Amino acid sequence: MYKKIKGTEDIYGKDIKYWYYIEKVARETVRLYGYHEIRTPIFEQTELFVRSVGKETDIVQKEMYTFEDKGGRSITLRPEGTAPTIRAFVENSMVATGLPKRLFYIGPMFRYERPQLGRQRQFHQFGIELIGSSSPLADTEVILIADKFMKKLGLVDYEIIINSLGCEKDRQEYKKALKEYYANILDKVCDDCKKRYNTNVLRLLDCKIDVNYAKNAPKITDFLCDDCRKHYQETKSILEELEIKYKEEPRLVRGLDYYNGVIFEIHHGKLGAQSAVGGGGRYDKLVKELGGPNTPSLGFAMGIERLIIALKNENVPIKEVKNNEIYVAHLGEKARVVALEISEELRENSISVVYNTMERGLSAQLKHAARLKCKLCIIVGENELERDVVVLRNLETGDQVEIERDFIAGTAKEWLSES
Ligand code: ATP
Ligand code: MG
């Protein structure tokens, strides 16, 4: 027997309704804001992620699924959705259709991480990108959409955390201060952080092990230049006017190097250690870095698996997908094609019908219908056919009637709406 790869999941059965629900709410939410879907390939040239996500990030250093294809090219399964989206934006000259460009994506991402609740090697993200605006109006739109999406999902126990990473110059000053701070405690931090100290000192704030040291570290907000401070301030005051609740976290950094300016995360209260359901922010230099024109942009990504855990933990009721509504059983040679015609007629009426495709007796068919949790069963027998009737049975109550051929769909619909 073959087993699935560690850190991957088969998604089926009772969980499927959550996937339909989240995808539907996601599509509907971003449609209202004028975003259009983009579906990029699952794999890309490795260099794309090294360039954009950053050579010294955990993602590039440890988490990428990279392999050589038969043509000797280095290929990587996408670990995130922004770099491919921007690659597509540049490659397809989307700038020609006017800025800002509003795009969204939904799909699987791949990171070689230690699997645990809310952390997998193949996981799924829903994300948006607002490409081509440097205004705080863009920052607030993106945060507003993230908040609206959470609300539309029916979630309440979440918090939006924001910060500003400033511009390159601000960060250089800030990194100096961080280095000074960590220099004194370098022997106490984890081995990864010892390395990060030299390669990517911001990452020390993001360490999942050394959380306590980060708490007393200098704050980037003390190092922001006038422009970055103003941008951050305007973003916050618009959010306040819209009554979108947020919390400032001056030590929030993101795990990818392309971010600058306003960044944010959404944390859920009932997720335990993996509390971030989503995150995002500005990446003003990325489009240029990937060969496009200078195009300030931002976006967010939400983790669908974690959203499902949040929905379950908050007991948000999710409508069942209508399926297996009616079982159509049949007896005898002549009945089987008539039963198939009746099934098709019901399907024309948007009813989900399971037609018996096995050579088996009535009791086996009824047993199967019960197993599938069909609400109703239509039994087409040769004797009844001579009188042009079939039997309609309510499998939950056991009630049954004979109905004339012409009235099957109408009566079935009535019975379904009553049950
Ligand atoms: P974390 O701090 O949890 O590692 P991250 O900062 O690496 O998250 P992002 O790259 O910002 O995550 O991705 C956005 C969202 O995607 C996360 O908030 C999370 O919900 C989800 N996500 C990221 N990595 C995983 C994973 N390995 N398994 C499941 N979901 C993930
Ligand atoms: Mg991570």
Short mmCIF file of C-alpha atoms and ligand atoms in Angstrom, two decimals:
data_model
loop_
_atom_site.label_atom_id
_atom_site.label_comp_id
_atom_site.label_asym_id
_atom_site.label_seq_id
_atom_site.Cartn_x
_atom_site.Cartn_y
_atom_site.Cartn_z
CA MET A 1 0.00 0.00 0.00
CA TYR A 2 1.24 3.46 -0.87
CA LYS A 3 1.07 6.29 1.63
CA LYS A 4 0.81 9.99 1.06
CA ILE A 5 3.96 12.06 1.42
CA LYS A 6 4.61 13.39 4.92
CA GLY A 7 3.13 16.86 5.39
CA THR A 8 0.45 16.44 2.70
CA GLU A 9 -3.27 15.78 3.16
CA ASP A 10 -6.06 14.11 1.21
CA ILE A 11 -8.94 16.55 1.26
CA TYR A 12 -12.34 14.88 0.99
CA GLY A 13 -15.52 13.90 2.82
CA LYS A 14 -16.65 16.13 5.69
CA ASP A 15 -13.93 18.71 5.06
CA ILE A 16 -14.82 19.50 1.46
CA LYS A 17 -17.61 21.86 2.45
CA TYR A 18 -15.06 24.05 4.23
CA TRP A 19 -12.98 24.30 1.09
CA TYR A 20 -15.99 25.20 -1.06
CA TYR A 21 -17.05 27.73 1.54
CA ILE A 22 -13.69 29.48 1.91
CA GLU A 23 -13.08 29.56 -1.83
CA LYS A 24 -16.57 30.93 -2.44
CA VAL A 25 -16.27 33.64 0.23
CA ALA A 26 -12.78 34.52 -1.05
CA ARG A 27 -13.92 34.87 -4.67
CA GLU A 28 -17.03 36.79 -3.71
CA THR A 29 -15.13 39.16 -1.40
CA VAL A 30 -12.45 40.14 -3.90
CA ARG A 31 -14.95 40.40 -6.76
CA LEU A 32 -16.58 43.22 -4.83
CA TYR A 33 -13.26 45.08 -4.88
CA GLY A 34 -12.49 44.52 -8.55
CA TYR A 35 -9.84 41.78 -8.30
CA HIS A 36 -9.32 39.24 -11.08
CA GLU A 37 -8.04 35.71 -10.78
CA ILE A 38 -4.61 34.61 -11.91
CA ARG A 39 -3.50 30.96 -12.02
CA THR A 40 0.25 30.68 -12.30
CA PRO A 41 2.15 27.38 -12.72
CA ILE A 42 2.86 25.26 -9.65
CA PHE A 43 6.59 25.37 -10.43
CA GLU A 44 8.93 28.11 -11.52
CA GLN A 45 12.58 28.70 -12.19
CA THR A 46 14.36 28.43 -8.81
CA GLU A 47 16.08 31.76 -9.32
CA LEU A 48 12.73 33.59 -9.21
CA PHE A 49 12.25 32.71 -5.54
CA VAL A 50 15.88 33.17 -4.56
CA ARG A 51 15.77 36.66 -6.06
CA SER A 52 12.45 37.72 -4.58
CA VAL A 53 11.92 35.86 -1.30
CA GLY A 54 15.59 36.36 -0.44
CA LYS A 55 18.68 34.17 -0.30
CA GLU A 56 18.98 34.33 3.46
CA THR A 57 15.37 33.60 4.36
CA ASP A 58 14.26 30.31 5.93
CA ILE A 59 12.14 29.65 2.88
CA VAL A 60 15.07 29.73 0.46
CA GLN A 61 17.64 28.31 2.86
CA LYS A 62 15.67 25.36 4.14
CA GLU A 63 12.15 25.03 2.85
CA MET A 64 12.09 24.91 -0.93
CA TYR A 65 11.28 21.84 -2.98
CA THR A 66 13.95 22.27 -5.61
CA PHE A 67 14.88 19.72 -8.25
CA GLU A 68 16.54 19.48 -11.59
CA ASP A 69 14.26 18.58 -14.49
CA LYS A 70 15.28 16.32 -17.34
CA GLY A 71 16.52 19.33 -19.26
CA GLY A 72 18.95 20.18 -16.46
CA ARG A 73 17.00 23.28 -15.29
CA SER A 74 16.66 24.08 -11.62
CA ILE A 75 12.94 24.08 -10.82
CA THR A 76 11.18 24.93 -7.54
CA LEU A 77 7.63 24.15 -6.41
CA ARG A 78 6.24 27.54 -5.52
CA PRO A 79 6.57 28.29 -1.78
CA GLU A 80 4.38 31.40 -2.07
CA GLY A 81 2.21 33.22 -4.58
CA THR A 82 3.53 36.76 -4.85
CA ALA A 83 6.73 36.12 -6.82
CA PRO A 84 4.94 34.05 -9.51
CA THR A 85 2.17 36.64 -9.77
CA ILE A 86 4.65 39.47 -10.23
CA ARG A 87 6.67 37.37 -12.67
CA ALA A 88 3.47 36.92 -14.69
CA PHE A 89 2.62 40.62 -14.38
CA VAL A 90 6.00 41.58 -15.83
CA GLU A 91 6.22 38.82 -18.43
CA ASN A 92 2.74 39.54 -19.79
CA SER A 93 3.20 43.33 -19.72
CA MET A 94 0.07 43.75 -17.65
CA VAL A 95 1.14 47.28 -16.93
CA ALA A 96 -0.33 48.07 -20.35
CA THR A 97 -3.87 47.44 -19.05
CA GLY A 98 -3.55 50.28 -16.54
CA LEU A 99 -2.46 50.56 -12.94
CA PRO A 100 -3.15 49.61 -10.31
CA LYS A 101 -3.67 46.02 -11.36
CA ARG A 102 -5.75 43.95 -8.96
CA LEU A 103 -5.11 40.21 -8.95
CA PHE A 104 -5.96 37.27 -6.68
CA TYR A 105 -4.98 33.62 -6.54
CA ILE A 106 -6.01 30.43 -4.76
CA GLY A 107 -3.85 27.34 -4.83
CA PRO A 108 -1.30 24.99 -3.30
CA MET A 109 2.10 26.10 -2.02
CA PHE A 110 5.02 23.92 -0.95
CA ARG A 111 7.48 24.33 1.90
CA TYR A 112 9.67 21.72 3.49
CA GLU A 113 8.78 22.41 7.13
CA ARG A 114 8.24 20.23 10.18
CA PRO A 115 4.62 19.11 9.88
CA GLN A 116 2.32 19.88 12.84
CA LEU A 117 -1.17 21.23 13.36
CA GLY A 118 -1.56 24.13 10.91
CA ARG A 119 1.82 23.50 9.29
CA GLN A 120 2.16 21.26 6.27
CA ARG A 121 4.50 20.73 3.37
CA GLN A 122 1.75 21.18 0.84
CA PHE A 123 -0.70 23.83 2.00
CA HIS A 124 -3.05 26.25 0.27
CA GLN A 125 -3.20 30.00 0.12
CA PHE A 126 -5.68 32.58 -0.98
CA GLY A 127 -3.94 35.86 -1.76
CA ILE A 128 -4.37 39.23 -3.43
CA GLU A 129 -1.93 41.65 -5.03
CA LEU A 130 -2.58 45.35 -5.60
CA ILE A 131 0.11 46.32 -8.08
CA GLY A 132 1.04 49.91 -8.84
CA SER A 133 0.02 52.25 -6.04
CA SER A 134 2.27 53.86 -3.45
CA SER A 135 -0.60 55.58 -1.66
CA PRO A 136 -1.75 54.64 1.85
CA LEU A 137 -5.15 54.24 0.20
CA ALA A 138 -3.76 51.03 -1.30
CA ASP A 139 -2.50 49.81 2.07
CA THR A 140 -5.88 50.42 3.63
CA GLU A 141 -7.71 48.70 0.76
CA VAL A 142 -5.65 45.55 1.21
CA ILE A 143 -6.08 45.49 4.99
CA LEU A 144 -9.76 46.30 4.59
CA ILE A 145 -10.20 43.31 2.24
CA ALA A 146 -8.39 40.99 4.67
CA ASP A 147 -10.68 42.15 7.46
CA LYS A 148 -13.81 41.92 5.30
CA PHE A 149 -12.86 38.40 4.25
CA MET A 150 -12.48 37.27 7.87
CA LYS A 151 -15.84 38.84 8.74
CA LYS A 152 -17.60 37.33 5.74
CA LEU A 153 -16.24 33.93 6.77
CA GLY A 154 -18.01 34.45 10.08
CA LEU A 155 -14.85 34.57 12.19
CA VAL A 156 -14.69 36.94 15.15
CA ASP A 157 -11.79 35.79 17.31
CA TYR A 158 -8.98 37.39 15.31
CA GLU A 159 -6.66 40.33 15.51
CA ILE A 160 -4.95 42.42 12.83
CA ILE A 161 -1.39 43.28 13.79
CA ILE A 162 0.44 45.98 11.88
CA ASN A 163 3.86 47.56 11.67
CA SER A 164 6.00 49.50 9.23
CA LEU A 165 9.35 48.22 8.04
CA GLY A 166 10.19 51.62 6.59
CA CYS A 167 12.42 52.04 3.57
CA GLU A 168 15.85 50.60 2.82
CA LYS A 169 17.60 53.49 4.58
CA ASP A 170 15.44 53.19 7.72
CA ARG A 171 16.11 49.50 7.90
CA GLN A 172 19.85 49.99 7.59
CA GLU A 173 19.82 52.20 10.67
CA TYR A 174 17.51 49.84 12.46
CA LYS A 175 19.63 46.80 11.63
CA LYS A 176 22.61 48.52 13.17
CA ALA A 177 20.67 49.07 16.39
CA LEU A 178 19.46 45.47 16.36
CA LYS A 179 23.00 44.22 15.93
CA GLU A 180 24.11 46.22 18.92
CA TYR A 181 21.24 44.89 20.98
CA TYR A 182 21.79 41.25 20.06
CA ALA A 183 25.58 41.45 20.30
CA ASN A 184 25.34 41.24 24.09
CA ILE A 185 23.09 38.19 24.13
CA LEU A 186 24.40 36.35 21.11
CA ASP A 187 25.60 33.41 23.17
CA LYS A 188 22.03 32.87 24.43
CA VAL A 189 20.10 32.77 21.14
CA CYS A 190 19.48 29.62 19.08
CA ASP A 191 21.99 28.35 16.50
CA ASP A 192 19.88 29.56 13.58
CA CYS A 193 19.75 33.03 15.09
CA LYS A 194 23.51 33.06 15.57
CA LYS A 195 23.77 32.61 11.81
CA ARG A 196 20.97 35.08 11.08
CA TYR A 197 22.82 37.68 13.13
CA ASN A 198 25.31 38.06 10.30
CA THR A 199 23.16 37.27 7.29
CA ASN A 200 19.74 38.71 8.11
CA VAL A 201 19.48 40.30 11.54
CA LEU A 202 15.79 41.28 11.16
CA ARG A 203 14.95 37.59 11.18
CA LEU A 204 15.96 37.31 14.83
CA LEU A 205 12.73 39.10 15.71
CA ASP A 206 10.78 36.40 13.88
CA CYS A 207 12.43 33.45 15.64
CA LYS A 208 9.91 30.98 17.00
CA ILE A 209 12.34 29.90 19.74
CA ASP A 210 13.87 33.12 21.03
CA VAL A 211 10.63 35.06 21.39
CA ASN A 212 11.56 36.63 24.72
CA TYR A 213 14.69 38.36 23.48
CA ALA A 214 12.75 40.04 20.70
CA LYS A 215 10.39 41.64 23.22
CA ASN A 216 13.04 44.07 24.48
CA ALA A 217 14.72 44.73 21.14
CA PRO A 218 14.72 48.22 19.61
CA LYS A 219 11.61 49.15 17.63
CA ILE A 220 11.74 49.93 13.91
CA THR A 221 9.12 52.62 14.42
CA ASP A 222 11.78 54.69 16.20
CA PHE A 223 13.86 54.62 13.01
CA LEU A 224 11.30 55.61 10.37
CA CYS A 225 12.05 58.58 8.12
CA ASP A 226 9.46 61.34 7.72
CA ASP A 227 7.93 59.87 4.55
CA CYS A 228 7.59 56.36 5.96
CA ARG A 229 6.25 57.68 9.25
CA LYS A 230 3.65 59.77 7.42
CA HIS A 231 2.61 56.85 5.21
CA TYR A 232 2.22 54.60 8.25
CA GLN A 233 0.31 57.27 10.15
CA GLU A 234 -2.09 57.90 7.26
CA THR A 235 -2.73 54.21 6.84
CA LYS A 236 -3.59 53.88 10.51
CA SER A 237 -5.85 56.90 10.59
CA ILE A 238 -7.85 55.71 7.56
CA LEU A 239 -8.23 52.31 9.22
CA GLU A 240 -9.50 54.08 12.31
CA GLU A 241 -12.01 56.07 10.32
CA LEU A 242 -13.26 52.82 8.81
CA GLU A 243 -13.42 51.39 12.34
CA ILE A 244 -11.12 48.53 11.46
CA LYS A 245 -9.51 47.34 14.66
CA TYR A 246 -5.78 46.74 14.62
CA LYS A 247 -2.95 46.40 17.05
CA GLU A 248 0.49 47.88 16.50
CA GLU A 249 3.38 45.49 16.97
CA PRO A 250 6.63 47.39 16.39
CA ARG A 251 8.65 44.17 16.32
CA LEU A 252 6.60 42.44 13.66
CA VAL A 253 8.72 41.40 10.67
CA ARG A 254 7.82 39.02 7.87
CA GLY A 255 9.59 35.86 6.75
CA LEU A 256 10.25 37.14 3.22
CA ASP A 257 12.82 39.74 2.25
CA TYR A 258 10.82 41.66 -0.33
CA TYR A 259 8.71 43.52 2.21
CA ASN A 260 9.04 47.19 3.09
CA GLY A 261 6.73 49.86 4.54
CA VAL A 262 3.43 48.76 6.04
CA ILE A 263 3.19 45.06 6.86
CA PHE A 264 0.52 43.16 8.76
CA GLU A 265 -0.54 39.77 10.02
CA ILE A 266 -3.84 38.31 11.07
CA HIS A 267 -3.77 36.08 14.10
CA HIS A 268 -6.54 33.86 15.33
CA GLY A 269 -7.18 33.34 19.01
CA LYS A 270 -7.83 29.61 18.89
CA LEU A 271 -4.99 28.32 16.75
CA GLY A 272 -2.33 27.63 19.37
CA ALA A 273 1.29 27.90 18.27
CA GLN A 274 0.51 28.49 14.58
CA SER A 275 -1.71 31.49 15.25
CA ALA A 276 -1.11 33.43 12.00
CA VAL A 277 -3.87 32.82 9.48
CA GLY A 278 -2.46 35.35 7.09
CA GLY A 279 -0.01 38.10 6.45
CA GLY A 280 0.99 40.69 3.94
CA GLY A 281 2.39 44.08 3.25
CA ARG A 282 4.19 46.31 0.80
CA TYR A 283 6.84 45.16 -1.64
CA ASP A 284 7.67 48.36 -3.52
CA LYS A 285 10.91 47.11 -5.08
CA LEU A 286 9.86 43.64 -6.20
CA VAL A 287 8.42 44.42 -9.63
CA LYS A 288 11.60 46.23 -10.60
CA GLU A 289 13.74 43.50 -9.09
CA LEU A 290 11.99 41.03 -11.38
CA GLY A 291 12.63 43.09 -14.49
CA GLY A 292 9.55 45.31 -14.61
CA PRO A 293 9.16 49.07 -14.26
CA ASN A 294 9.33 50.69 -10.84
CA THR A 295 5.90 49.69 -9.50
CA PRO A 296 5.10 50.02 -5.79
CA SER A 297 2.75 47.22 -4.74
CA LEU A 298 1.38 45.22 -1.88
CA GLY A 299 -0.73 42.19 -1.04
CA PHE A 300 -1.58 39.49 1.45
CA ALA A 301 -1.80 35.70 1.65
CA MET A 302 -4.08 33.62 3.87
CA GLY A 303 -3.53 29.99 4.79
CA ILE A 304 -6.64 27.98 3.99
CA GLU A 305 -5.84 25.03 6.28
CA ARG A 306 -5.49 27.38 9.24
CA LEU A 307 -8.71 29.18 8.33
CA ILE A 308 -10.48 25.81 8.43
CA ILE A 309 -9.12 25.11 11.91
CA ALA A 310 -10.31 28.58 12.96
CA LEU A 311 -13.80 28.00 11.49
CA LYS A 312 -14.06 24.67 13.31
CA ASN A 313 -12.81 26.09 16.59
CA GLU A 314 -15.27 28.96 16.43
CA ASN A 315 -18.07 26.53 15.49
CA VAL A 316 -19.03 28.56 12.44
CA PRO A 317 -21.91 26.65 10.81
CA ILE A 318 -21.11 25.69 7.22
CA LYS A 319 -23.90 24.67 4.85
CA GLU A 320 -23.70 21.11 3.59
CA VAL A 321 -23.13 20.75 -0.12
CA LYS A 322 -26.33 19.23 -1.57
CA ASN A 323 -25.49 15.79 -2.82
CA ASN A 324 -27.05 12.31 -2.91
CA GLU A 325 -30.53 13.74 -2.55
CA ILE A 326 -32.44 11.00 -4.32
CA TYR A 327 -31.56 7.37 -4.96
CA VAL A 328 -33.16 5.85 -8.03
CA ALA A 329 -33.60 2.10 -7.63
CA HIS A 330 -34.97 -0.18 -10.31
CA LEU A 331 -36.16 -3.74 -10.69
CA GLY A 332 -36.22 -5.75 -13.88
CA GLU A 333 -34.90 -5.43 -17.38
CA LYS A 334 -37.52 -2.99 -18.66
CA ALA A 335 -37.32 -0.66 -15.67
CA ARG A 336 -33.66 0.18 -15.84
CA VAL A 337 -33.66 2.53 -18.80
CA VAL A 338 -36.89 4.19 -17.67
CA ALA A 339 -35.22 4.71 -14.27
CA LEU A 340 -32.28 6.32 -16.01
CA GLU A 341 -34.61 8.65 -17.92
CA ILE A 342 -36.31 9.61 -14.66
CA SER A 343 -32.89 10.28 -13.10
CA GLU A 344 -31.98 12.59 -15.95
CA GLU A 345 -35.27 14.43 -15.61
CA LEU A 346 -34.60 14.99 -11.88
CA ARG A 347 -31.09 16.21 -12.65
CA GLU A 348 -32.58 18.70 -15.12
CA ASN A 349 -34.37 20.01 -12.03
CA SER A 350 -31.05 20.49 -10.17
CA ILE A 351 -31.55 17.49 -7.93
CA SER A 352 -28.55 15.30 -7.10
CA VAL A 353 -29.45 11.77 -8.10
CA VAL A 354 -27.65 8.51 -7.47
CA TYR A 355 -28.80 6.00 -10.06
CA ASN A 356 -28.17 2.33 -9.34
CA THR A 357 -25.50 1.10 -11.74
CA MET A 358 -25.13 -2.34 -10.18
CA GLU A 359 -26.87 -5.60 -10.95
CA ARG A 360 -28.45 -6.08 -7.55
CA GLY A 361 -31.77 -6.62 -5.81
CA LEU A 362 -34.03 -4.04 -4.23
CA SER A 363 -32.96 -4.56 -0.63
CA ALA A 364 -29.27 -4.16 -1.53
CA GLN A 365 -30.15 -0.98 -3.43
CA LEU A 366 -32.09 0.43 -0.48
CA LYS A 367 -29.25 -0.40 1.88
CA HIS A 368 -26.86 1.47 -0.36
CA ALA A 369 -29.25 4.44 -0.51
CA ALA A 370 -29.34 4.57 3.31
CA ARG A 371 -25.56 4.42 3.46
CA LEU A 372 -25.28 7.36 1.10
CA LYS A 373 -27.74 9.23 3.35
CA CYS A 374 -30.12 9.87 0.45
CA LYS A 375 -33.28 11.60 1.65
CA LEU A 376 -35.59 10.06 -0.89
CA CYS A 377 -35.71 6.95 -3.01
CA ILE A 378 -37.60 6.40 -6.22
CA ILE A 379 -38.30 2.77 -6.99
CA VAL A 380 -39.02 1.91 -10.59
CA GLY A 381 -40.56 -1.57 -10.87
CA GLU A 382 -41.86 -3.39 -13.92
CA ASN A 383 -45.33 -3.89 -12.42
CA GLU A 384 -45.73 -0.22 -11.59
CA LEU A 385 -44.48 0.77 -15.00
CA GLU A 386 -47.45 -0.97 -16.58
CA ARG A 387 -49.63 1.54 -14.75
CA ASP A 388 -47.16 4.37 -15.54
CA VAL A 389 -46.35 5.02 -11.86
CA VAL A 390 -43.30 4.77 -9.60
CA VAL A 391 -42.88 4.58 -5.84
CA LEU A 392 -41.47 7.57 -3.99
CA ARG A 393 -40.20 6.77 -0.51
CA ASN A 394 -38.94 9.10 2.19
CA LEU A 395 -35.95 7.22 3.56
CA GLU A 396 -35.92 9.22 6.79
CA THR A 397 -39.58 8.65 7.75
CA GLY A 398 -40.44 5.56 5.73
CA ASP A 399 -43.51 7.34 4.20
CA GLN A 400 -44.18 6.32 0.63
CA VAL A 401 -46.62 7.02 -2.20
CA GLU A 402 -47.18 6.00 -5.78
CA ILE A 403 -46.85 8.86 -8.21
CA GLU A 404 -47.61 9.17 -11.86
CA ARG A 405 -44.70 9.52 -14.19
CA ASP A 406 -45.50 13.14 -15.10
CA PHE A 407 -45.51 14.32 -11.50
CA ILE A 408 -42.26 12.77 -10.27
CA ALA A 409 -40.02 15.84 -10.43
CA GLY A 410 -42.63 18.17 -8.91
CA THR A 411 -43.46 15.85 -6.02
CA ALA A 412 -39.79 15.00 -5.37
CA LYS A 413 -38.95 18.70 -5.16
CA GLU A 414 -41.76 19.28 -2.69
CA TRP A 415 -40.66 16.39 -0.50
CA LEU A 416 -37.04 17.55 -0.57
CA SER A 417 -37.95 21.06 0.45
CA GLU A 418 -39.99 19.69 3.36
CA SER A 419 -37.26 17.43 4.72
P1 ATP B 1 4.44 31.14 9.95
O1 ATP B 1 4.92 32.28 10.79
O2 ATP B 1 3.28 30.45 10.55
O3 ATP B 1 5.53 30.23 9.50
P2 ATP B 1 4.72 32.55 7.49
O4 ATP B 1 5.09 33.92 7.92
O5 ATP B 1 5.79 31.63 7.03
O6 ATP B 1 3.86 31.83 8.64
P3 ATP B 1 3.46 33.48 5.11
O7 ATP B 1 4.59 33.18 4.23
O8 ATP B 1 3.18 34.88 5.48
O9 ATP B 1 3.57 32.60 6.42
O10 ATP B 1 2.14 32.83 4.52
C1 ATP B 1 0.84 33.34 4.81
C2 ATP B 1 -0.02 32.30 5.51
O11 ATP B 1 0.12 31.03 4.89
C3 ATP B 1 0.38 32.04 6.95
O12 ATP B 1 -0.16 33.02 7.81
C4 ATP B 1 -0.26 30.69 7.18
O13 ATP B 1 -1.65 30.79 7.45
C5 ATP B 1 -0.08 30.01 5.86
N1 ATP B 1 1.08 29.11 5.91
C6 ATP B 1 2.39 29.43 5.75
N2 ATP B 1 3.16 28.33 5.83
C7 ATP B 1 2.32 27.29 6.04
C8 ATP B 1 2.50 25.88 6.20
N3 ATP B 1 3.69 25.31 6.14
N4 ATP B 1 1.39 25.11 6.40
C9 ATP B 1 0.16 25.66 6.45
N5 ATP B 1 -0.06 26.97 6.30
C10 ATP B 1 0.99 27.78 6.09
MG MG B 2 6.83 30.10 7.91
#
